[in-house]
Amino acid sequence: MISYRVVERENPVTRQKVYYALVNPVTPMTLDQVAELIERRSTISTADVKGVLDALQFELLHALMDGKSVRLGDLGSFRPTLSSRSAESAEAFLPSNIKGVRVRFTPSAALTERLKIDRLSLRNVTDPAVPGADEEGGL
């Protein structure tokens, strides 16, 4: 279940107050917790799973540092992108114009399908009609 809260924002064009849903923050799962969950679903020990996940992190990082994208099956793909200042011409562009590198994640079609709104269970933690809404990681 995805818990959300409703927040007030100002529409930058009309300056009217509008309301949006934001995913309610929860404690992220650690690599160790993921390894334990995978162990429960397989015959592989937590230590072995953790070793594989550590290796995945290492190889993913190095592939991105080499400018490669990495596709992880039905999860999606990671790719590096650059943030840079403009130049008057290609000849005038200098490496110092590059401000930084970011990593973009693009979900696969399978993941996008699984996260369609009609397939999810949602709960508004700011709705006073929901019993215990404030108690479960509310605002």
PDB file of C-alpha atoms in Angstrom:
ATOM      1  CA  MET A   1       0.000   0.000   0.000  1.00  0.00           C
ATOM      2  CA  ILE A   2       1.267   3.463  -0.861  1.00  0.00           C
ATOM      3  CA  SER A   3       0.492   6.079   1.774  1.00  0.00           C
ATOM      4  CA  TYR A   4       0.193   9.661   0.624  1.00  0.00           C
ATOM      5  CA  ARG A   5      -0.508  13.064   2.049  1.00  0.00           C
ATOM      6  CA  VAL A   6      -2.177  16.073   0.489  1.00  0.00           C
ATOM      7  CA  VAL A   7      -0.128  19.281   0.428  1.00  0.00           C
ATOM      8  CA  GLU A   8      -0.942  22.832  -0.543  1.00  0.00           C
ATOM      9  CA  ARG A   9       1.098  24.498  -3.279  1.00  0.00           C
ATOM     10  CA  GLU A  10       0.782  27.684  -5.289  1.00  0.00           C
ATOM     11  CA  ASN A  11       0.159  27.388  -9.010  1.00  0.00           C
ATOM     12  CA  PRO A  12       3.072  29.405 -10.473  1.00  0.00           C
ATOM     13  CA  VAL A  13       0.944  30.676 -13.359  1.00  0.00           C
ATOM     14  CA  THR A  14      -2.344  31.586 -11.664  1.00  0.00           C
ATOM     15  CA  ARG A  15      -0.993  32.068  -8.101  1.00  0.00           C
ATOM     16  CA  GLN A  16      -4.010  30.114  -6.839  1.00  0.00           C
ATOM     17  CA  LYS A  17      -3.621  27.627  -4.009  1.00  0.00           C
ATOM     18  CA  VAL A  18      -3.941  24.076  -5.263  1.00  0.00           C
ATOM     19  CA  TYR A  19      -3.511  20.676  -3.611  1.00  0.00           C
ATOM     20  CA  TYR A  20      -1.375  17.742  -4.685  1.00  0.00           C
ATOM     21  CA  ALA A  21      -0.713  14.245  -3.409  1.00  0.00           C
ATOM     22  CA  LEU A  22       2.817  13.383  -2.278  1.00  0.00           C
ATOM     23  CA  VAL A  23       4.027   9.949  -1.272  1.00  0.00           C
ATOM     24  CA  ASN A  24       4.266   9.928   2.498  1.00  0.00           C
ATOM     25  CA  PRO A  25       7.907   9.398   3.433  1.00  0.00           C
ATOM     26  CA  VAL A  26       8.753   6.056   4.972  1.00  0.00           C
ATOM     27  CA  THR A  27      12.014   4.523   6.113  1.00  0.00           C
ATOM     28  CA  PRO A  28      13.835   3.165   3.050  1.00  0.00           C
ATOM     29  CA  MET A  29      14.719  -0.521   2.879  1.00  0.00           C
ATOM     30  CA  THR A  30      18.384  -1.278   3.347  1.00  0.00           C
ATOM     31  CA  LEU A  31      20.452  -3.629   1.222  1.00  0.00           C
ATOM     32  CA  ASP A  32      20.565  -6.054   4.165  1.00  0.00           C
ATOM     33  CA  GLN A  33      16.764  -6.056   4.419  1.00  0.00           C
ATOM     34  CA  VAL A  34      16.437  -6.721   0.679  1.00  0.00           C
ATOM     35  CA  ALA A  35      18.940  -9.586   1.003  1.00  0.00           C
ATOM     36  CA  GLU A  36      16.925 -11.108   3.859  1.00  0.00           C
ATOM     37  CA  LEU A  37      13.698 -10.917   1.845  1.00  0.00           C
ATOM     38  CA  ILE A  38      15.361 -12.572  -1.158  1.00  0.00           C
ATOM     39  CA  GLU A  39      16.716 -15.323   1.113  1.00  0.00           C
ATOM     40  CA  ARG A  40      13.157 -16.107   2.235  1.00  0.00           C
ATOM     41  CA  ARG A  41      12.054 -16.553  -1.394  1.00  0.00           C
ATOM     42  CA  SER A  42      14.987 -18.715  -2.450  1.00  0.00           C
ATOM     43  CA  THR A  43      17.463 -21.351  -1.333  1.00  0.00           C
ATOM     44  CA  ILE A  44      20.307 -18.828  -1.268  1.00  0.00           C
ATOM     45  CA  SER A  45      21.717 -17.584   2.033  1.00  0.00           C
ATOM     46  CA  THR A  46      21.523 -13.922   3.036  1.00  0.00           C
ATOM     47  CA  ALA A  47      25.322 -13.695   2.848  1.00  0.00           C
ATOM     48  CA  ASP A  48      25.329 -14.981  -0.737  1.00  0.00           C
ATOM     49  CA  VAL A  49      22.505 -12.641  -1.758  1.00  0.00           C
ATOM     50  CA  LYS A  50      24.297  -9.717  -0.110  1.00  0.00           C
ATOM     51  CA  GLY A  51      27.472 -10.626  -1.992  1.00  0.00           C
ATOM     52  CA  VAL A  52      25.626 -10.597  -5.305  1.00  0.00           C
ATOM     53  CA  LEU A  53      23.890  -7.294  -4.519  1.00  0.00           C
ATOM     54  CA  ASP A  54      27.216  -5.742  -3.476  1.00  0.00           C
ATOM     55  CA  ALA A  55      28.725  -6.915  -6.769  1.00  0.00           C
ATOM     56  CA  LEU A  56      25.731  -5.481  -8.663  1.00  0.00           C
ATOM     57  CA  GLN A  57      26.242  -2.095  -6.993  1.00  0.00           C
ATOM     58  CA  PHE A  58      29.957  -2.168  -7.805  1.00  0.00           C
ATOM     59  CA  GLU A  59      29.463  -3.108 -11.472  1.00  0.00           C
ATOM     60  CA  LEU A  60      26.570  -0.650 -11.942  1.00  0.00           C
ATOM     61  CA  LEU A  61      28.672   2.192 -10.568  1.00  0.00           C
ATOM     62  CA  HIS A  62      31.640   1.355 -12.791  1.00  0.00           C
ATOM     63  CA  ALA A  63      29.479   0.960 -15.907  1.00  0.00           C
ATOM     64  CA  LEU A  64      27.919   4.391 -15.263  1.00  0.00           C
ATOM     65  CA  MET A  65      31.385   5.882 -14.698  1.00  0.00           C
ATOM     66  CA  ASP A  66      32.323   4.503 -18.137  1.00  0.00           C
ATOM     67  CA  GLY A  67      29.306   6.256 -19.688  1.00  0.00           C
ATOM     68  CA  LYS A  68      27.344   3.038 -20.218  1.00  0.00           C
ATOM     69  CA  SER A  69      23.675   2.519 -19.524  1.00  0.00           C
ATOM     70  CA  VAL A  70      22.678  -0.562 -17.557  1.00  0.00           C
ATOM     71  CA  ARG A  71      19.431  -2.461 -18.142  1.00  0.00           C
ATOM     72  CA  LEU A  72      18.177  -4.561 -15.259  1.00  0.00           C
ATOM     73  CA  GLY A  73      15.453  -6.662 -16.865  1.00  0.00           C
ATOM     74  CA  ASP A  74      11.923  -5.910 -15.708  1.00  0.00           C
ATOM     75  CA  LEU A  75      13.201  -3.283 -13.277  1.00  0.00           C
ATOM     76  CA  GLY A  76      14.408  -0.719 -15.811  1.00  0.00           C
ATOM     77  CA  SER A  77      17.604   1.002 -16.835  1.00  0.00           C
ATOM     78  CA  PHE A  78      20.100   3.467 -15.400  1.00  0.00           C
ATOM     79  CA  ARG A  79      22.038   5.907 -17.572  1.00  0.00           C
ATOM     80  CA  PRO A  80      24.383   8.803 -16.947  1.00  0.00           C
ATOM     81  CA  THR A  81      23.431  12.308 -18.116  1.00  0.00           C
ATOM     82  CA  LEU A  82      25.393  15.555 -18.129  1.00  0.00           C
ATOM     83  CA  SER A  83      24.461  18.984 -16.860  1.00  0.00           C
ATOM     84  CA  SER A  84      26.357  21.775 -18.622  1.00  0.00           C
ATOM     85  CA  ARG A  85      26.469  25.478 -19.376  1.00  0.00           C
ATOM     86  CA  SER A  86      25.895  26.520 -22.977  1.00  0.00           C
ATOM     87  CA  ALA A  87      28.515  27.878 -25.370  1.00  0.00           C
ATOM     88  CA  GLU A  88      28.277  30.093 -28.445  1.00  0.00           C
ATOM     89  CA  SER A  89      29.491  27.280 -30.716  1.00  0.00           C
ATOM     90  CA  ALA A  90      30.703  23.682 -30.593  1.00  0.00           C
ATOM     91  CA  GLU A  91      34.279  24.952 -30.920  1.00  0.00           C
ATOM     92  CA  ALA A  92      33.796  27.300 -27.944  1.00  0.00           C
ATOM     93  CA  PHE A  93      32.451  24.516 -25.711  1.00  0.00           C
ATOM     94  CA  LEU A  94      35.013  23.556 -23.070  1.00  0.00           C
ATOM     95  CA  PRO A  95      35.054  20.607 -20.676  1.00  0.00           C
ATOM     96  CA  SER A  96      34.770  23.192 -17.875  1.00  0.00           C
ATOM     97  CA  ASN A  97      31.235  23.938 -19.171  1.00  0.00           C
ATOM     98  CA  ILE A  98      30.187  20.565 -17.764  1.00  0.00           C
ATOM     99  CA  LYS A  99      28.755  21.171 -14.292  1.00  0.00           C
ATOM    100  CA  GLY A 100      28.041  17.613 -13.228  1.00  0.00           C
ATOM    101  CA  VAL A 101      26.875  14.100 -13.923  1.00  0.00           C
ATOM    102  CA  ARG A 102      23.505  12.729 -12.897  1.00  0.00           C
ATOM    103  CA  VAL A 103      22.028   9.263 -13.069  1.00  0.00           C
ATOM    104  CA  ARG A 104      18.604   8.788 -14.615  1.00  0.00           C
ATOM    105  CA  PHE A 105      16.443   5.747 -13.986  1.00  0.00           C
ATOM    106  CA  THR A 106      13.873   4.749 -16.600  1.00  0.00           C
ATOM    107  CA  PRO A 107      11.403   2.098 -15.490  1.00  0.00           C
ATOM    108  CA  SER A 108      10.731  -0.818 -17.827  1.00  0.00           C
ATOM    109  CA  ALA A 109       7.349  -1.301 -19.482  1.00  0.00           C
ATOM    110  CA  ALA A 110       6.693  -4.192 -17.074  1.00  0.00           C
ATOM    111  CA  LEU A 111       7.385  -2.028 -14.014  1.00  0.00           C
ATOM    112  CA  THR A 112       5.283   0.818 -15.400  1.00  0.00           C
ATOM    113  CA  GLU A 113       2.411  -1.618 -15.955  1.00  0.00           C
ATOM    114  CA  ARG A 114       2.681  -2.965 -12.390  1.00  0.00           C
ATOM    115  CA  LEU A 115       2.520   0.581 -10.990  1.00  0.00           C
ATOM    116  CA  LYS A 116      -0.628   1.642 -12.822  1.00  0.00           C
ATOM    117  CA  ILE A 117      -2.998   3.422 -10.482  1.00  0.00           C
ATOM    118  CA  ASP A 118      -5.790   0.868 -10.900  1.00  0.00           C
ATOM    119  CA  ARG A 119      -3.458  -1.898  -9.648  1.00  0.00           C
ATOM    120  CA  LEU A 120      -2.327  -0.108  -6.472  1.00  0.00           C
ATOM    121  CA  SER A 121      -3.739   0.272  -3.012  1.00  0.00           C
ATOM    122  CA  LEU A 122      -3.549   3.886  -1.799  1.00  0.00           C
ATOM    123  CA  ARG A 123      -4.179   5.427   1.613  1.00  0.00           C
ATOM    124  CA  ASN A 124      -4.453   9.116   2.511  1.00  0.00           C
ATOM    125  CA  VAL A 125      -2.634   9.608   5.831  1.00  0.00           C
ATOM    126  CA  THR A 126      -3.944  13.181   6.159  1.00  0.00           C
ATOM    127  CA  ASP A 127      -7.600  12.167   5.969  1.00  0.00           C
ATOM    128  CA  PRO A 128      -9.103  12.382   9.492  1.00  0.00           C
ATOM    129  CA  ALA A 129     -11.692   9.781   8.467  1.00  0.00           C
ATOM    130  CA  VAL A 130      -8.937   7.157   8.292  1.00  0.00           C
ATOM    131  CA  PRO A 131      -8.502   5.580  11.746  1.00  0.00           C
ATOM    132  CA  GLY A 132      -4.918   5.898  12.978  1.00  0.00           C
ATOM    133  CA  ALA A 133      -3.875   8.067  10.015  1.00  0.00           C
ATOM    134  CA  ASP A 134      -1.682  10.323  12.164  1.00  0.00           C
ATOM    135  CA  GLU A 135      -0.036   7.393  13.949  1.00  0.00           C
ATOM    136  CA  GLU A 136       1.631   5.669  11.003  1.00  0.00           C
ATOM    137  CA  GLY A 137       4.404   7.971   9.926  1.00  0.00           C
ATOM    138  CA  GLY A 138       2.058  10.890   9.236  1.00  0.00           C
ATOM    139  CA  LEU A 139       3.393  14.371   8.845  1.00  0.00           C
TER     140      LEU A 139
END
